[in-house]
Tab-separated table of C-alpha atoms and ligand atoms in Angstrom:
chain	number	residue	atom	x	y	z
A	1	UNK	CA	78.842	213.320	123.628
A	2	UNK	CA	77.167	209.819	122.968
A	3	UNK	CA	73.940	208.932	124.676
A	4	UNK	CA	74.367	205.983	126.906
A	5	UNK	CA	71.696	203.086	126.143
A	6	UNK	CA	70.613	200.345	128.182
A	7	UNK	CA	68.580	198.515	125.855
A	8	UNK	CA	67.475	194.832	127.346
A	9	UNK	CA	66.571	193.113	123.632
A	10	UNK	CA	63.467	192.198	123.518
A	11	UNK	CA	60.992	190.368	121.342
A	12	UNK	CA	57.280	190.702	120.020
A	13	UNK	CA	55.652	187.630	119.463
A	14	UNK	CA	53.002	188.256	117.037
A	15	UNK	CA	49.505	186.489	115.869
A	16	UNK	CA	50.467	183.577	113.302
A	17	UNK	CA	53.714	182.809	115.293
A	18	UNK	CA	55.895	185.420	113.726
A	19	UNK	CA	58.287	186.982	116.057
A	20	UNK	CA	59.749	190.135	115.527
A	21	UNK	CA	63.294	190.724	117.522
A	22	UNK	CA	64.006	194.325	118.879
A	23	UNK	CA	67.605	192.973	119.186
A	24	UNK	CA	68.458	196.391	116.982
A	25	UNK	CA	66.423	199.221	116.121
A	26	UNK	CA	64.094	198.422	113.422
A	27	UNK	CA	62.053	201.024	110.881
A	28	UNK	CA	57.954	201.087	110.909
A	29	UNK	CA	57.392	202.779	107.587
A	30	UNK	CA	53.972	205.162	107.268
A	31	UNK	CA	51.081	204.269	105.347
A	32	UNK	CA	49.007	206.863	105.664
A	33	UNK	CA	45.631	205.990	103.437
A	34	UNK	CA	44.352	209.699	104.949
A	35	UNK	CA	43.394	212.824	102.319
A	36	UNK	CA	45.081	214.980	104.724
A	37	UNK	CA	47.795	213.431	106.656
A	38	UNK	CA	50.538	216.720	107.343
A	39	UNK	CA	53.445	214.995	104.968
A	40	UNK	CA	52.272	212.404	102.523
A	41	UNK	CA	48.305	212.975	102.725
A	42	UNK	CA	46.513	211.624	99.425
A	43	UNK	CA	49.364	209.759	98.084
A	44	UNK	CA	47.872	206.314	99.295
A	45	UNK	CA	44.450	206.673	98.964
A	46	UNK	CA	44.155	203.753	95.971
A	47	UNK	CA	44.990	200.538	97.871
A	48	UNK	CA	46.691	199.761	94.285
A	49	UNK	CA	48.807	202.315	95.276
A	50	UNK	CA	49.205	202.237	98.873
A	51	UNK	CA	50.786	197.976	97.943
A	52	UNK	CA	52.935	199.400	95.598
A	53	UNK	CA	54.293	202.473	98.069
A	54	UNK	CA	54.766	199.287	101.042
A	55	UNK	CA	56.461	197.182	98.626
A	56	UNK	CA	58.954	199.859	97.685
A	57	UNK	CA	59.270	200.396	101.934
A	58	UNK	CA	59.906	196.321	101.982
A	59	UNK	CA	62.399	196.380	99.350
A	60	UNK	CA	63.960	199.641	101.102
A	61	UNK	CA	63.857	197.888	104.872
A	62	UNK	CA	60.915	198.345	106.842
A	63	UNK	CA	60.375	195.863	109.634
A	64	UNK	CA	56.915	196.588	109.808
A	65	UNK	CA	54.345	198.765	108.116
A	66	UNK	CA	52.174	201.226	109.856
A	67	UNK	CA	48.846	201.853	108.391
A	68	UNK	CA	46.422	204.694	109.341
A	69	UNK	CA	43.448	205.971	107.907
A	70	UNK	CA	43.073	209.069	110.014
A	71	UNK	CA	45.035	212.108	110.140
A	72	UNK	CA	46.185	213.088	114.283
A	73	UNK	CA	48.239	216.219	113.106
A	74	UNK	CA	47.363	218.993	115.195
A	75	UNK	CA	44.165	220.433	114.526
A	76	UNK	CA	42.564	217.487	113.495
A	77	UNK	CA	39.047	216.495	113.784
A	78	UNK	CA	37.990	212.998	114.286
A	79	UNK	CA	36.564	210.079	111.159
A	80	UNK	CA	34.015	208.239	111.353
A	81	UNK	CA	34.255	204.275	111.975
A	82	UNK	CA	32.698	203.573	109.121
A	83	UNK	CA	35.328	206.023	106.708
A	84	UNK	CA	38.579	204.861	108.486
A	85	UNK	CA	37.658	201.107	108.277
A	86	UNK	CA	36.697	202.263	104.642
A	87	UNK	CA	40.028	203.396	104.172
A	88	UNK	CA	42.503	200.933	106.008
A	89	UNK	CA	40.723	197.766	105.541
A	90	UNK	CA	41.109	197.141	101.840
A	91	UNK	CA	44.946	198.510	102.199
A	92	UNK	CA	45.672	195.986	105.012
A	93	UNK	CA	43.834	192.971	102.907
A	94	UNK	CA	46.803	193.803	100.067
A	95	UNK	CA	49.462	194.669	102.931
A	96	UNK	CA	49.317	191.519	104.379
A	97	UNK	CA	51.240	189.548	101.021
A	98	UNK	CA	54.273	191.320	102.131
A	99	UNK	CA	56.400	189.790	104.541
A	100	UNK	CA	56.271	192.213	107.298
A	101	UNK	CA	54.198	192.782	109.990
A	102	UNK	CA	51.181	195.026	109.840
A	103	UNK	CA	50.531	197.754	112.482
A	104	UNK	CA	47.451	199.702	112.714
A	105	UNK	CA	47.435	203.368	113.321
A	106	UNK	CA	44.200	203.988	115.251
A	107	UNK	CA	42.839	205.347	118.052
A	108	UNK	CA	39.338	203.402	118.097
A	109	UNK	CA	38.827	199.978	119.313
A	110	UNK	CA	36.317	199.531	116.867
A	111	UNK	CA	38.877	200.070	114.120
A	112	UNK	CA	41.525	198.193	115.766
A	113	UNK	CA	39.324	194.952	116.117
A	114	UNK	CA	38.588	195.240	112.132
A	115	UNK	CA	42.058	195.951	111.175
A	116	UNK	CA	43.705	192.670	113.221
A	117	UNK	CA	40.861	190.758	112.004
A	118	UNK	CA	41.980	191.826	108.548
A	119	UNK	CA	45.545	190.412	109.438
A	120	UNK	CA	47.154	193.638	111.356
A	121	UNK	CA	49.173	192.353	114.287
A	122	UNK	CA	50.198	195.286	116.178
A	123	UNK	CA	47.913	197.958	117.725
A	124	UNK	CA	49.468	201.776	117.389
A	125	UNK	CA	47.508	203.511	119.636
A	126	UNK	CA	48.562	207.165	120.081
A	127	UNK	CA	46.475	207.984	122.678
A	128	UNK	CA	47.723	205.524	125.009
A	129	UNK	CA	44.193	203.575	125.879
A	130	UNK	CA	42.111	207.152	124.902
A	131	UNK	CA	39.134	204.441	123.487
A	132	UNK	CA	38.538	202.681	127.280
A	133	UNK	CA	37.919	199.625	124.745
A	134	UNK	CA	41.268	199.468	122.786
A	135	UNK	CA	42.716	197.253	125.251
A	136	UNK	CA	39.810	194.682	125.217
A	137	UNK	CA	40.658	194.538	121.877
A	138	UNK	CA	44.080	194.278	121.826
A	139	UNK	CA	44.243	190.984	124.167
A	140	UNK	CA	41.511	189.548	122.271
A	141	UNK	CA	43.881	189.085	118.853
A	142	UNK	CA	46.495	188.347	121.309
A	143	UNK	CA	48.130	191.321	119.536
A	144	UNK	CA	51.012	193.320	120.235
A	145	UNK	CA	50.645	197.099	121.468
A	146	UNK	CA	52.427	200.688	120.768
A	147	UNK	CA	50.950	202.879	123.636
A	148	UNK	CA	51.644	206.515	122.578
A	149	UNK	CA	51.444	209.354	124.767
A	150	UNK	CA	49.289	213.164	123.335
A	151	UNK	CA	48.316	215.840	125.940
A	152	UNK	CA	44.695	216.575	125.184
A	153	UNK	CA	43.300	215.226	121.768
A	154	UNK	CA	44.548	216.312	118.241
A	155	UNK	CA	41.905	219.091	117.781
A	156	UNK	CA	43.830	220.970	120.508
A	157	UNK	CA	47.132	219.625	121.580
A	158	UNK	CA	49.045	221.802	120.773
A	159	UNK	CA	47.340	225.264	122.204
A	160	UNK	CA	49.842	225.597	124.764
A	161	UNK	CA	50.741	222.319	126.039
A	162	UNK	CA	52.191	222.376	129.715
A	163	UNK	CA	54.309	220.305	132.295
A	164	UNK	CA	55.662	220.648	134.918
A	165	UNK	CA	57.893	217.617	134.253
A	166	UNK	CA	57.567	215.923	130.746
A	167	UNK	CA	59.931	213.067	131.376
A	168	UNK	CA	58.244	212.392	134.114
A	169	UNK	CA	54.970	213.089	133.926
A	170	UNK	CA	54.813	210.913	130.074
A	171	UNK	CA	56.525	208.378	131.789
A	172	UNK	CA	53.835	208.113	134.165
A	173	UNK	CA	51.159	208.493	131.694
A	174	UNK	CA	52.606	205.163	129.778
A	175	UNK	CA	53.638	203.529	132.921
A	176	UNK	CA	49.559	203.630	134.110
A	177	UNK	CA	48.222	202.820	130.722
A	178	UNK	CA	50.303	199.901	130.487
A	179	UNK	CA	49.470	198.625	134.065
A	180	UNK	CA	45.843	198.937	132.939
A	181	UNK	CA	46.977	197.278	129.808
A	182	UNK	CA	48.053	194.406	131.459
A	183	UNK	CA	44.754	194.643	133.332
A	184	UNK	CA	42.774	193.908	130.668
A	185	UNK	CA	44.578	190.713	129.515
A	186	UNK	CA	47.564	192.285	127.241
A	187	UNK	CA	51.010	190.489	127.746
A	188	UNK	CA	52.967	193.213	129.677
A	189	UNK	CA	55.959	191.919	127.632
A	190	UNK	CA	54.151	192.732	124.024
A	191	UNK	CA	53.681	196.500	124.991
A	192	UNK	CA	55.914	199.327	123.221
A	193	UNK	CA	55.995	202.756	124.391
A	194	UNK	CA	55.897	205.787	122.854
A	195	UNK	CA	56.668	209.524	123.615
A	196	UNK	CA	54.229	210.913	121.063
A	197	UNK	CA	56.934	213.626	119.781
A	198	UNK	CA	54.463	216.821	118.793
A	199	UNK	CA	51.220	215.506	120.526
A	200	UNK	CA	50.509	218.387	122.971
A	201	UNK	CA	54.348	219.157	123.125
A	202	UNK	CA	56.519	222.148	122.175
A	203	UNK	CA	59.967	221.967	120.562
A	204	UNK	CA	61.511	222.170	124.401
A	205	UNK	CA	59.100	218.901	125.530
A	206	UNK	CA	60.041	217.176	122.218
A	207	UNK	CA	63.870	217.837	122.518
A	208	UNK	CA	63.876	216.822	126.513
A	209	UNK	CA	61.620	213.341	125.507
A	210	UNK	CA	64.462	212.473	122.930
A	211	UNK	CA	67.122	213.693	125.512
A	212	UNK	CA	65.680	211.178	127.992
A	213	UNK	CA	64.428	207.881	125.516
A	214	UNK	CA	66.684	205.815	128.133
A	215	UNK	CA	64.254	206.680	130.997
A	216	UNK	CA	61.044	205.304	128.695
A	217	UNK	CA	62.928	202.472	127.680
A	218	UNK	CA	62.580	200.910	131.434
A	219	UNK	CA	58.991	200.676	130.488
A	220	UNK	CA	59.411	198.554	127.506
A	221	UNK	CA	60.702	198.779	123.897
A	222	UNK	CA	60.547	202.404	122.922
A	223	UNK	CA	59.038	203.265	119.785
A	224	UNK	CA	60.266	206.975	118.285
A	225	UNK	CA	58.346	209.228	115.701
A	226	UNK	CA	59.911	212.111	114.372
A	227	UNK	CA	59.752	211.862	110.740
A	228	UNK	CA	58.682	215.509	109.026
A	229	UNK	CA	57.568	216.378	112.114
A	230	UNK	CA	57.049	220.500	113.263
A	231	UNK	CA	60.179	220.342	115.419
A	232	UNK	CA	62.186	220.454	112.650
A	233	UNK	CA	60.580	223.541	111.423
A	234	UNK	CA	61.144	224.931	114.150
A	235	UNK	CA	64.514	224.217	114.821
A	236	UNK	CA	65.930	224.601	111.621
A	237	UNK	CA	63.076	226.591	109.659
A	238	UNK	CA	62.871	223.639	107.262
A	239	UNK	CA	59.297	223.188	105.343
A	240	UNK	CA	57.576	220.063	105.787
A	241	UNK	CA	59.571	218.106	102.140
A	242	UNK	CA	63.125	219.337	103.756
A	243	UNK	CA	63.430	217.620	106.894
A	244	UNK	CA	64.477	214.617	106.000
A	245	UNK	CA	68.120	215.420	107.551
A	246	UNK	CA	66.561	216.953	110.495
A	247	UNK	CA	64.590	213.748	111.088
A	248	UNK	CA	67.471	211.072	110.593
A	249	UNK	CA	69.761	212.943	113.077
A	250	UNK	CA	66.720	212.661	115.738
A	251	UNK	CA	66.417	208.945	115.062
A	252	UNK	CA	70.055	208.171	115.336
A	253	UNK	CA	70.146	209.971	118.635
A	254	UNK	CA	66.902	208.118	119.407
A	255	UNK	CA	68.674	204.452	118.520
A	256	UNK	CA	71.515	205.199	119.765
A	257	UNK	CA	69.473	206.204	123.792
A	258	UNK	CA	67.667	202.925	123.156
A	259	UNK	CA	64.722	203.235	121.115
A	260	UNK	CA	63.912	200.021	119.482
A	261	UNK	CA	61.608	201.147	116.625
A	262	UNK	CA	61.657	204.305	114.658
A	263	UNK	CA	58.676	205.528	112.684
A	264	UNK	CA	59.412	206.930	109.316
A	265	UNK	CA	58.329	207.928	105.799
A	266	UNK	CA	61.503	207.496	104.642
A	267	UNK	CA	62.350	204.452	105.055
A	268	UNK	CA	65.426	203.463	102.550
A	269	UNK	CA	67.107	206.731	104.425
A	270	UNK	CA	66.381	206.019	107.825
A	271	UNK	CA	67.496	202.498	107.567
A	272	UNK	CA	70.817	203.342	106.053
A	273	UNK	CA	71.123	206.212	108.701
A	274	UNK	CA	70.484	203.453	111.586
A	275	UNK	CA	72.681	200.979	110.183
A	276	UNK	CA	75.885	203.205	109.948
A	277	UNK	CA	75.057	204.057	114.136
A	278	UNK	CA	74.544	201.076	115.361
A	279	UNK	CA	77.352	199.508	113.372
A	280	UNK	CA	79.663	201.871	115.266
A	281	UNK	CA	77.852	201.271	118.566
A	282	UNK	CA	78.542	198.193	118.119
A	283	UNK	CA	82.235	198.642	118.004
A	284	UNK	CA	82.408	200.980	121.273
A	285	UNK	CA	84.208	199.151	124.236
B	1	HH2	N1	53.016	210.178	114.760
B	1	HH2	C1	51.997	210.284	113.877
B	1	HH2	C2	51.102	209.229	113.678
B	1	HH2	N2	51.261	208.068	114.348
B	1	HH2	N3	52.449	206.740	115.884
B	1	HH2	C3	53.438	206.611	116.771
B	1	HH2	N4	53.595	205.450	117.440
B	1	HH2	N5	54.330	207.630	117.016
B	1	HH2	C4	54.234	208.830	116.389
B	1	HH2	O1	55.048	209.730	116.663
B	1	HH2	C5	53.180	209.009	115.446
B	1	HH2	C6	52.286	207.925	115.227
B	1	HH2	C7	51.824	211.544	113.107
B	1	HH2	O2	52.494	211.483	111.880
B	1	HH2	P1	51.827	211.132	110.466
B	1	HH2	O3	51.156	209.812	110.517
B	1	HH2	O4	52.833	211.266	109.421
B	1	HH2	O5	50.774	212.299	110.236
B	1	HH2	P2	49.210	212.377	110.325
B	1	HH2	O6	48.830	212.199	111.751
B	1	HH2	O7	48.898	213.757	109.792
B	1	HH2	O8	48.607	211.273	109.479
């Protein structure tokens, strides 16, 4: 079975005039600058070496870079302003030499202001408007938006999560937070969605989310994060450094149903993976 996809191509016109076209699914590669992010915690923390790790994601294919200075795996406890602007900010000041757009991974307002002033153009926001002053923010720059969907907060998403209908009920979650979005001066047309695979989910909420990307995607462009995630260890009983296969079969699936950006740390794989699908999609009559 294929998934069916109707994807309407769309485009995010950025601060500085860039414009970034959705027209196939593109790769967001992770800079985490966190000492404790679950997969690649610690291995950015030097800005010296964060550049040289976004270069490498450049040269591999990433559309944009995704930068986040605070860990949201589950059980996590909340930064301080001060330490995740101390973190991002001097990564985003080298980031922004690379041809690619910058995205910041944050769930404070506060942060995101600092981070687009620094020269980020997208807001990733997995809380979905959590900060009631994120999307003040976000119209201010003019910036574009990734509204994610989590069931509780970090600290405890993931005691138990329940639904009665996830499709539905994270399609309404994103559907409300864009409205009020929109509300606040965001251009409806510069807002991503996101399912938030493994915030306040279990592997049968993750798995129905990426069965149903298509239903999302009338929302807006559908951005897809999978990469190391727990769902692989749970499915396949892979540790966190052997899921790469895991991931890049949930991200073709997820291209393939429509999503329009995938999230990865592994970015030269991911790309290649996407490339070979869509190629073929594209030859389907
Ligand atoms: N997942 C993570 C962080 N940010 N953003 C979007 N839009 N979608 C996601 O699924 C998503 C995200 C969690 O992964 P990671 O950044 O690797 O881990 P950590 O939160 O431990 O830093």
């Amino acid at each position: 079975m294929t998934p069916s996809a109707t994807v309407t191509a769309a485009t995010l016109h950025l601060p500085g005039g860039r414009a970034l076209s959705l027209a196939t699914p593109l790769v967001m590669g992770v800079v985490n600058v966190t000492p404790d992010s679950f997969s690649d915690g610690g291995q950015h923390l030097d800005p010296e070496d964060a550049l040289r790790a976004a270069r490498v994601m450049v040269e591999h294919g990433a559309a944009v870079l995704d930068v986040g200075g605070e860990s949201t795996r589950p059980g996590a406890g909340t930064v301080s302003v001060a330490e995740e602007l101390r973190r991002v900010l001097p990564v985003i000041e080298r980031l922004v030499q690379l041809d690619v757009p910058i995205s910041i991974d944050t769930r404070k307002a506060e942060v995101a202001a600092a981070a687009l002033e620094a020269g980020a153009v997208i807001v990733n926001d997995v809380t979905g408007l959590g900060d009631p002053g994120m999307a003040q923010a976000v119209a201010e720059a003019g910036a574009a938006l990734i509204l994610g969907h989590i069931q509780g907060d970090p600290g405890t998403m993931q005691r138990g999560p329940r639904y009665d209908d996830v499709v539905e009920e994270v399609f309404g979650f994103l559907n409300a937070a864009k409205t009020r979005a929109i509300a606040a001066g965001v251009d409806g047309s510069q807002v991503c969605v996101d399912p938030g695979i493994g915030f306040g989910k279990t592997l049968e909420h993750n798995l129905d989310l990426l069965a149903h990307v298509g239903r999302l995607a009338e929302l807006g462009p559908v951005v897809v994060g999978v990469s190391r995630k727990s769902m692989f260890g749970q499915l396949l009983g892979r540790p966190v450094d052997e899921r790469l296969a895991g991931g890049l079969g949930a991200a073709v699936w997820a291209a393939l149903a429509g999503a329009r950006v995938v999230r990865t740390h592994d970015v030269r794989e991911t790309v290649d993976a996407l490339r070979v699908a869509t190629c073929i999609q594209g030859r389907v009559s």
